[in-house]
């Protein structure tokens, strides 16, 4: 079988009618053909108009560059090594808090790696350089903290890409990966941004936001959260639970009455310790104590404080007025004791007011 488009072909060319028929059939079957097919059809039509019965097709077709396949991520085009986790040290910019390794998401990741026998998605590290101390780790982690931790705990070697990275590029790759994988909590992100600014890696917060591709106002809120006094953050069971809406509410309250927020934080800790984020926010926004929660008990008369033990009152009078009093109970009570304590106080108050006990 010869190709009519081959300029070196010596075979007798097919009749024009056959060419035209084939061209028309091809056009009916496919609306868009290749450039070669289009050239054949064009030559056939021109021959028909001239009245030729046969035609020798000789054509030069300029082929453009084929569309290049989408670029694969750099991590897939570089060799993957199996490294000993002990040879990898965390960067000073490491943004994951310890609580990130104590949740169900991390356990699921760890189980998946254990099932596969390795981490399917490689981590990224950079070489430490020749000036490292003898016996020191060979690599610094850019991203993949959770995968590295899981492999270390499972006793597996970790699949990794080694790449030369500047400090700024390491930070940018780390932040981009965190956004693609398990996102940092607002608190973790705030600590991360604050460290970058304190180290003057960026000249301004605006420059940092542009380099990392983040919203500057959002970064400002998260940095503010990470800068709160510890006695306020300790009210939360975990600061990683604090959401963006929680930050806005807390920030508004802090701006209008920071002293009040800190006082309520102290009361919340005295009343029972760290709380889930939503409950903690409620307690910090307003004095939400109630009878029997270990926080305060309100009465209608003034009474003297209780006896002291080890120079600290077991019961303290926090506020006193003509018709109201707030106590602090410096002792941990069981839930069953709350009702008994309330009844005792009520009985005492009724007796002092001359009312019969209920």
Short mmCIF file of N, CA and C in Angstrom, two decimals, residues 83-86 97-103 105-111 113-114 144-158:
data_model
loop_
_atom_site.label_atom_id
_atom_site.label_comp_id
_atom_site.label_asym_id
_atom_site.label_seq_id
_atom_site.Cartn_x
_atom_site.Cartn_y
_atom_site.Cartn_z
N UNK A 83 15.06 7.14 53.43
CA UNK A 83 15.97 7.66 54.44
C UNK A 83 15.61 7.16 55.83
N UNK A 84 16.63 7.12 56.68
CA UNK A 84 16.42 6.80 58.09
C UNK A 84 15.87 8.05 58.77
N UNK A 85 14.69 7.99 59.40
CA UNK A 85 14.13 9.16 60.07
C UNK A 85 15.08 9.81 61.06
N UNK A 86 15.99 9.02 61.64
CA UNK A 86 16.94 9.57 62.61
C UNK A 86 17.91 10.55 61.95
N UNK A 97 2.10 21.58 66.20
CA UNK A 97 2.13 21.44 67.65
C UNK A 97 1.96 19.96 68.02
N UNK A 98 2.35 19.61 69.23
CA UNK A 98 2.31 18.21 69.66
C UNK A 98 0.89 17.64 69.58
N UNK A 99 -0.13 18.50 69.80
CA UNK A 99 -1.51 18.01 69.74
C UNK A 99 -1.88 17.51 68.35
N UNK A 100 -1.15 17.94 67.32
CA UNK A 100 -1.45 17.49 65.96
C UNK A 100 -1.15 16.01 65.77
N UNK A 101 -0.40 15.43 66.70
CA UNK A 101 -0.04 14.02 66.59
C UNK A 101 -0.83 13.16 67.59
N UNK A 102 -1.86 13.77 68.18
CA UNK A 102 -2.66 13.04 69.17
C UNK A 102 -4.13 13.02 68.79
N UNK A 103 -4.41 13.07 67.48
CA UNK A 103 -5.81 13.08 67.06
C UNK A 103 -6.10 11.92 66.11
N UNK A 105 -7.01 11.95 62.99
CA UNK A 105 -6.46 12.10 61.65
C UNK A 105 -5.05 11.54 61.56
N UNK A 106 -4.24 11.82 62.58
CA UNK A 106 -2.87 11.31 62.56
C UNK A 106 -2.87 9.78 62.71
N UNK A 107 -3.75 9.26 63.56
CA UNK A 107 -3.81 7.81 63.73
C UNK A 107 -4.21 7.12 62.44
N UNK A 108 -5.14 7.73 61.68
CA UNK A 108 -5.54 7.16 60.40
C UNK A 108 -4.38 7.17 59.41
N UNK A 109 -3.63 8.28 59.40
CA UNK A 109 -2.46 8.36 58.52
C UNK A 109 -1.43 7.29 58.90
N UNK A 110 -1.21 7.12 60.16
CA UNK A 110 -0.24 6.14 60.64
C UNK A 110 -0.67 4.72 60.26
N UNK A 111 -1.95 4.42 60.41
CA UNK A 111 -2.46 3.09 60.05
C UNK A 111 -2.32 2.85 58.54
N UNK A 113 -0.03 4.18 56.52
CA UNK A 113 1.39 3.95 56.22
C UNK A 113 1.81 2.56 56.67
N UNK A 114 1.31 2.14 57.80
CA UNK A 114 1.64 0.80 58.29
C UNK A 114 1.10 -0.26 57.33
N UNK A 144 6.19 17.50 55.56
CA UNK A 144 5.92 16.08 55.78
C UNK A 144 6.10 15.68 57.23
N UNK A 145 5.81 16.63 58.16
CA UNK A 145 6.03 16.36 59.58
C UNK A 145 5.26 15.15 60.08
N UNK A 146 4.01 15.04 59.65
CA UNK A 146 3.17 13.94 60.13
C UNK A 146 3.63 12.61 59.54
N UNK A 147 4.01 12.61 58.27
CA UNK A 147 4.50 11.38 57.65
C UNK A 147 5.82 10.94 58.27
N UNK A 148 6.70 11.90 58.53
CA UNK A 148 7.97 11.57 59.16
C UNK A 148 7.74 11.00 60.56
N UNK A 149 6.86 11.63 61.31
CA UNK A 149 6.57 11.17 62.68
C UNK A 149 5.98 9.76 62.65
N UNK A 150 5.07 9.50 61.72
CA UNK A 150 4.45 8.18 61.63
C UNK A 150 5.49 7.11 61.30
N UNK A 151 6.36 7.39 60.33
CA UNK A 151 7.40 6.41 59.95
C UNK A 151 8.37 6.18 61.10
N UNK A 152 8.68 7.23 61.82
CA UNK A 152 9.60 7.09 62.96
C UNK A 152 8.98 6.20 64.02
N UNK A 153 7.70 6.41 64.33
CA UNK A 153 7.04 5.61 65.36
C UNK A 153 6.84 4.16 64.91
N UNK A 154 6.70 3.95 63.59
CA UNK A 154 6.49 2.60 63.07
C UNK A 154 7.81 1.87 62.81
N UNK A 155 8.93 2.58 62.94
CA UNK A 155 10.22 1.96 62.68
C UNK A 155 10.47 1.73 61.20
N UNK A 156 9.90 2.57 60.34
CA UNK A 156 10.06 2.44 58.90
C UNK A 156 10.99 3.52 58.36
N UNK A 157 11.65 3.23 57.25
CA UNK A 157 12.38 4.26 56.54
C UNK A 157 11.36 5.13 55.82
N UNK A 158 11.68 6.38 55.61
CA UNK A 158 10.73 7.32 55.04
C UNK A 158 11.13 7.68 53.61
#
